[in-house]
PDB file of C-alpha atoms in Angstrom:
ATOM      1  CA  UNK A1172       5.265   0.108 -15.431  1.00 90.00           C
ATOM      2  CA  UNK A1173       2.553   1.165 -13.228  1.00 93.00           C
ATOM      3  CA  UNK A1174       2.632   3.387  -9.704  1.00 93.00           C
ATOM      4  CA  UNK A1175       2.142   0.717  -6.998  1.00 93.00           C
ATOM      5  CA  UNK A1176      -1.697   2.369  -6.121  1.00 93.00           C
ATOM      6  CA  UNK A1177      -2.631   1.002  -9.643  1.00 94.00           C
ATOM      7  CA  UNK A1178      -2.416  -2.753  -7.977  1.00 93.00           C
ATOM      8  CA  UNK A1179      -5.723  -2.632  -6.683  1.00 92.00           C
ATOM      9  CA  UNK A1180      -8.208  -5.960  -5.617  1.00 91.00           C
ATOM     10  CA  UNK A1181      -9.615  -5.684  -9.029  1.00 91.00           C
ATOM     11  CA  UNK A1182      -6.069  -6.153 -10.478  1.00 92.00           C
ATOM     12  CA  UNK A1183      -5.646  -8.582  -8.273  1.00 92.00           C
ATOM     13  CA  UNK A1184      -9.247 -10.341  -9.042  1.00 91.00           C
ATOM     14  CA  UNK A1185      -8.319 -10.854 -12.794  1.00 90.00           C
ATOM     15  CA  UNK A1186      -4.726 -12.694 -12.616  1.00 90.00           C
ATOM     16  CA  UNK A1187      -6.891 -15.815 -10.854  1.00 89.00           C
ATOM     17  CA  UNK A1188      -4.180 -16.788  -8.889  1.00 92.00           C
ATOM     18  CA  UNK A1189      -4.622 -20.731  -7.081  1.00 92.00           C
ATOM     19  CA  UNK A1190      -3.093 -21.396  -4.071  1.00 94.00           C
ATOM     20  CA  UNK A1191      -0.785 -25.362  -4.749  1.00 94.00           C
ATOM     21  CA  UNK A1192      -0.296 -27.360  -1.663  1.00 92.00           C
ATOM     22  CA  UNK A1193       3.735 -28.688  -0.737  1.00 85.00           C
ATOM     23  CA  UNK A1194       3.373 -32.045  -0.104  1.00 82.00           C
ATOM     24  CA  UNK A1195       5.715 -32.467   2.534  1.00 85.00           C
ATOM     25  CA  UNK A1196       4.083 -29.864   5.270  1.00 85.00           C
ATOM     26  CA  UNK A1197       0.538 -27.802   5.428  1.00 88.00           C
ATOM     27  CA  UNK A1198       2.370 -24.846   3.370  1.00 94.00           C
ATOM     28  CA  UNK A1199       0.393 -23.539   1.119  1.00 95.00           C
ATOM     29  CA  UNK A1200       2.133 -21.198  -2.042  1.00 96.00           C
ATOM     30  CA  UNK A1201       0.240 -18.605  -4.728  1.00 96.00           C
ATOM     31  CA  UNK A1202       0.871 -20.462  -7.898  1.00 95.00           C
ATOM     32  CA  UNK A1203       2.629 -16.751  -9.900  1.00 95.00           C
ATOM     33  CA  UNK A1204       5.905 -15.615  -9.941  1.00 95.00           C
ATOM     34  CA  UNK A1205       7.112 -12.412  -8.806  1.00 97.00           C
ATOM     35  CA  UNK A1206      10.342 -10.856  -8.333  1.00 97.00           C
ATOM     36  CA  UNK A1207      11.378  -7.253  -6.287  1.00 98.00           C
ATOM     37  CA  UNK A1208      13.983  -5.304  -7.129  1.00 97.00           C
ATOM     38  CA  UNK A1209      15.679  -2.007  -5.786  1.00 97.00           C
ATOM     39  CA  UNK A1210      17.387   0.474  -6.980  1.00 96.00           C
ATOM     40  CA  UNK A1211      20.171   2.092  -4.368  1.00 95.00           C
ATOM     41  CA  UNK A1212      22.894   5.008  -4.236  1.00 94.00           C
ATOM     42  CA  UNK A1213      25.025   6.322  -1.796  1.00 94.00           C
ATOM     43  CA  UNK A1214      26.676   9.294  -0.469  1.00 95.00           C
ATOM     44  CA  UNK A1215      28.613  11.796   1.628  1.00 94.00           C
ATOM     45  CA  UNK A1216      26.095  13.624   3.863  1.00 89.00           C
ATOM     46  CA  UNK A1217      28.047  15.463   6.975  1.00 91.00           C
ATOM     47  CA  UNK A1218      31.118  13.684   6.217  1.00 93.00           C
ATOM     48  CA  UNK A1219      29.567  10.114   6.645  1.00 93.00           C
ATOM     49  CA  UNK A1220      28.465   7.707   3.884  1.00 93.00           C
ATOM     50  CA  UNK A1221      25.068   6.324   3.727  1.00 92.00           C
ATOM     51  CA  UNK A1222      23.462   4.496   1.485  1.00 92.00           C
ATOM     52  CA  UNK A1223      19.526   4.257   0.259  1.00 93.00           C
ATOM     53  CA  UNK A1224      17.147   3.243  -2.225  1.00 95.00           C
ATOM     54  CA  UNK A1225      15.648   5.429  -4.302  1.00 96.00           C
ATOM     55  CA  UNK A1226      12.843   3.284  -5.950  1.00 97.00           C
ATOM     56  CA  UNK A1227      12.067  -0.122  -5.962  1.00 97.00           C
ATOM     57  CA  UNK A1228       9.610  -2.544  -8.669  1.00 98.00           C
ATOM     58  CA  UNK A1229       8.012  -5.223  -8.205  1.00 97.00           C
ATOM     59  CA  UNK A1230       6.137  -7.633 -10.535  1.00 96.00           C
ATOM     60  CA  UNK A1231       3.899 -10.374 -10.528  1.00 94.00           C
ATOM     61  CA  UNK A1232       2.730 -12.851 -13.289  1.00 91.00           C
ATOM     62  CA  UNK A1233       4.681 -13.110 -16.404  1.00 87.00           C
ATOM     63  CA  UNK A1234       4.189 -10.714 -18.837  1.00 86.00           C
ATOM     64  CA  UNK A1235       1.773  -8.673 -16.189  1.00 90.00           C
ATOM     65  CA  UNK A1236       2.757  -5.507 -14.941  1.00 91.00           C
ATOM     66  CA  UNK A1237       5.325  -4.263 -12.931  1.00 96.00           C
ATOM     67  CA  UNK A1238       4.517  -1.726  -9.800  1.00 97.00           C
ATOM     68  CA  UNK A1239       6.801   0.597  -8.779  1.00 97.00           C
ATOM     69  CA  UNK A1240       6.842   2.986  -5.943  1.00 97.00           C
ATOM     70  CA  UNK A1241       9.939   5.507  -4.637  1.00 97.00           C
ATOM     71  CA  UNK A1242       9.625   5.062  -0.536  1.00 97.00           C
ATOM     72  CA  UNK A1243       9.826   1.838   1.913  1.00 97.00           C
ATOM     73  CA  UNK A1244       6.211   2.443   3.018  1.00 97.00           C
ATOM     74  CA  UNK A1245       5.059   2.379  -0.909  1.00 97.00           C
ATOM     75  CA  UNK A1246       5.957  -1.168  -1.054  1.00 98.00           C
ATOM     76  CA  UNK A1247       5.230  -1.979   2.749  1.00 97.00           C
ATOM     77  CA  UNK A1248       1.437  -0.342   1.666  1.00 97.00           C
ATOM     78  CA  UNK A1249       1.599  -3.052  -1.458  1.00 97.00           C
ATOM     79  CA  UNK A1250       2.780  -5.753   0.462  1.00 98.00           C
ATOM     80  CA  UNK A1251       0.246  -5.228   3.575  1.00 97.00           C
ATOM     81  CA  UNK A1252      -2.559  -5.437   0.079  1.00 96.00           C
ATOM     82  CA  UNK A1253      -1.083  -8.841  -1.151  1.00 97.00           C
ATOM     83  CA  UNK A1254      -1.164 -10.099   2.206  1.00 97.00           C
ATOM     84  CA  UNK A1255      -4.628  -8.762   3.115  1.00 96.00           C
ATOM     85  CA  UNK A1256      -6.010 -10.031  -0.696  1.00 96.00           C
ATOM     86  CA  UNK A1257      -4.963 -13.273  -0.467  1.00 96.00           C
ATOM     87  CA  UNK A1258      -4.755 -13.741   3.745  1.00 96.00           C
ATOM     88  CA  UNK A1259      -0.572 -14.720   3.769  1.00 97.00           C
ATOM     89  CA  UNK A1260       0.597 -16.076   6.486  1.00 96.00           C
ATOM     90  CA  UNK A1261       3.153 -18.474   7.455  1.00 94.00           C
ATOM     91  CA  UNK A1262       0.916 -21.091   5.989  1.00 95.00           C
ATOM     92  CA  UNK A1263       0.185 -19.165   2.935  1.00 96.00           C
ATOM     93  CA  UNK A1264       3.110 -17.379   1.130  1.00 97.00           C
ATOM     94  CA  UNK A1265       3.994 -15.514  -1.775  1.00 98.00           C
ATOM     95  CA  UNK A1266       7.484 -16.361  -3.328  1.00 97.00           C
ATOM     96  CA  UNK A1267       8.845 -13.328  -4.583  1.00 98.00           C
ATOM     97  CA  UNK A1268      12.688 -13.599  -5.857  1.00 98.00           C
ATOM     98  CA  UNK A1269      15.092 -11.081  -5.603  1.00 97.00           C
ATOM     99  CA  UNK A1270      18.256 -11.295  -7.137  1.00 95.00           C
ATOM    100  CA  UNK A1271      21.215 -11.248  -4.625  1.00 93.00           C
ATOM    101  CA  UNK A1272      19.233 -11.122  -1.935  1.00 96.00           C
ATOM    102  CA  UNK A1273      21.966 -10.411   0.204  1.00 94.00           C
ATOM    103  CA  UNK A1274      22.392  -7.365  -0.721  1.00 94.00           C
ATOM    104  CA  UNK A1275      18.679  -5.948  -1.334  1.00 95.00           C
ATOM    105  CA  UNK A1276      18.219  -7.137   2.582  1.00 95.00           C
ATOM    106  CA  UNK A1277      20.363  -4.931   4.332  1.00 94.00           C
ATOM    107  CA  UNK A1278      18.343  -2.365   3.063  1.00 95.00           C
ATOM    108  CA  UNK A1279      14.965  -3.794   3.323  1.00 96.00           C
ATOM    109  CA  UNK A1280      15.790  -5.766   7.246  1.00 94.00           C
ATOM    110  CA  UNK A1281      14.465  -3.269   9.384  1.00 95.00           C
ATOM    111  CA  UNK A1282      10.660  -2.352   7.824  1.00 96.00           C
ATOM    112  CA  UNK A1283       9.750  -5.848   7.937  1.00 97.00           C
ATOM    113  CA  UNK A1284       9.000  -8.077  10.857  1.00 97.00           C
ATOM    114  CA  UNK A1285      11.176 -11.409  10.079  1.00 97.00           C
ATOM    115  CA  UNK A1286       9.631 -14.876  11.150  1.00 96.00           C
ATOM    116  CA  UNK A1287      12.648 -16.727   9.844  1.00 95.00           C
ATOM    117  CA  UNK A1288      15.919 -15.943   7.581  1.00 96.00           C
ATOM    118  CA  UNK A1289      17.894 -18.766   6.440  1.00 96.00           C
ATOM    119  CA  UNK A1290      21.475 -17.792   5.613  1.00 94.00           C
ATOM    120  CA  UNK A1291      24.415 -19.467   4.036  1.00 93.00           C
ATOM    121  CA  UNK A1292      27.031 -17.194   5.588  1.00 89.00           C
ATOM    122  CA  UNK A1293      26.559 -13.908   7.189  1.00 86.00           C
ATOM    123  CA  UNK A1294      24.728 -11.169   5.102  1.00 85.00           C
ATOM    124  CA  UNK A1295      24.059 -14.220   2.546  1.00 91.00           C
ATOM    125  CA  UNK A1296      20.253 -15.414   3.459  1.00 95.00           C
ATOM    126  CA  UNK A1297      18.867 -17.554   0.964  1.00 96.00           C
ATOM    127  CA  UNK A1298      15.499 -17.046   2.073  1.00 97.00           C
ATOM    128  CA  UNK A1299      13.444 -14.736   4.232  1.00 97.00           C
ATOM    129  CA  UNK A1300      10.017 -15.144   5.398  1.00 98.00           C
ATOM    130  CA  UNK A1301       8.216 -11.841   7.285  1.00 98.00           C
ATOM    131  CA  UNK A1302       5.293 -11.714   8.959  1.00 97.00           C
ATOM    132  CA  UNK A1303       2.802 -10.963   5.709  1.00 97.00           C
ATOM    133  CA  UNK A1304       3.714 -14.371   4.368  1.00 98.00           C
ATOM    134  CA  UNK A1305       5.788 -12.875   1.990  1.00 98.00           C
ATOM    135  CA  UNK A1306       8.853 -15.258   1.554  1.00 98.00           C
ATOM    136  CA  UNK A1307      11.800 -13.502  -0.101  1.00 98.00           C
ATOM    137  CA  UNK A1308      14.001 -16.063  -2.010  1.00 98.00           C
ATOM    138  CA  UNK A1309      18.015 -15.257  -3.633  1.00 97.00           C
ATOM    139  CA  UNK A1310      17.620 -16.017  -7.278  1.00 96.00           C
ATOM    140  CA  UNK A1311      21.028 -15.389  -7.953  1.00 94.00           C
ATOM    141  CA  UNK A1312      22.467 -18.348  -5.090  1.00 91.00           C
ATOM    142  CA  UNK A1313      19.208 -20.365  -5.941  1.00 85.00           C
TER     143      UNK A1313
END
């Protein structure tokens, strides 16, 4: 595992990542996987619980590395560099899976600016685009 500053443009250079077209609309999607992940905890802090994470990973390309980072402006940092490598938008995304989504996103809702969330049930989205062109995707109701 690698700090999240190690993912640098050179990194980024050598996975050689194409961009495949969707058929159906003008989408276009990096051709890697990745997945996110958080760790959380809670406690009792003035007599009320709270909850937060306390580090997060993320990877991309099989059997490349995985970043991590400890604060929600460590990943926003590595997501503003994906976005910025490979110009995401809402015509060019990055799937990134993260199992049980619904849970991971009521921690990660409010640092990101949401163009679309599209949810089975309430606090169950299946997918979740932001403005980077990041698009969030449940792996565990996919």
């Amino acid at each position: 595992m690698k700090h999240y500053s190690m993912c640098t443009a050179d990194y980024l250079d050598s996975l050689n990542i194409p961009f495949v077209k969707d058929g159906k609309t003008k989408t276009e999607y990096l051709n890697i996987e990745s997945a996110f992940d958080i760790e959380t905890t809670s406690t009792i802090y003035n007599g009320e619980k709270s909850a937060f994470m306390y580090v997060w990973m993320f990877g991309i390309g099989y059997g490349k590395d995985v970043f991590y980072g400890r604060t929600w402006e460590e990943f926003l940092d590595l997501c503003d560099l994906l976005a910025s490598y490979f110009d995401l938008d809402e015509n060019k995304r990055l799937i990134t899976y993260v199992h049980n989504l619904g849970y991971e996103f009521q921690f990660m809702r409010k640092f990101f600016n949401w163009e679309g969330v599209f949810s089975i049930n309430v606090r169950k989205p299946i997918k979740a685009l932001c403005d980077m062109g990041i698009e969030f995707r449940c792996s565990y109701i996919l």
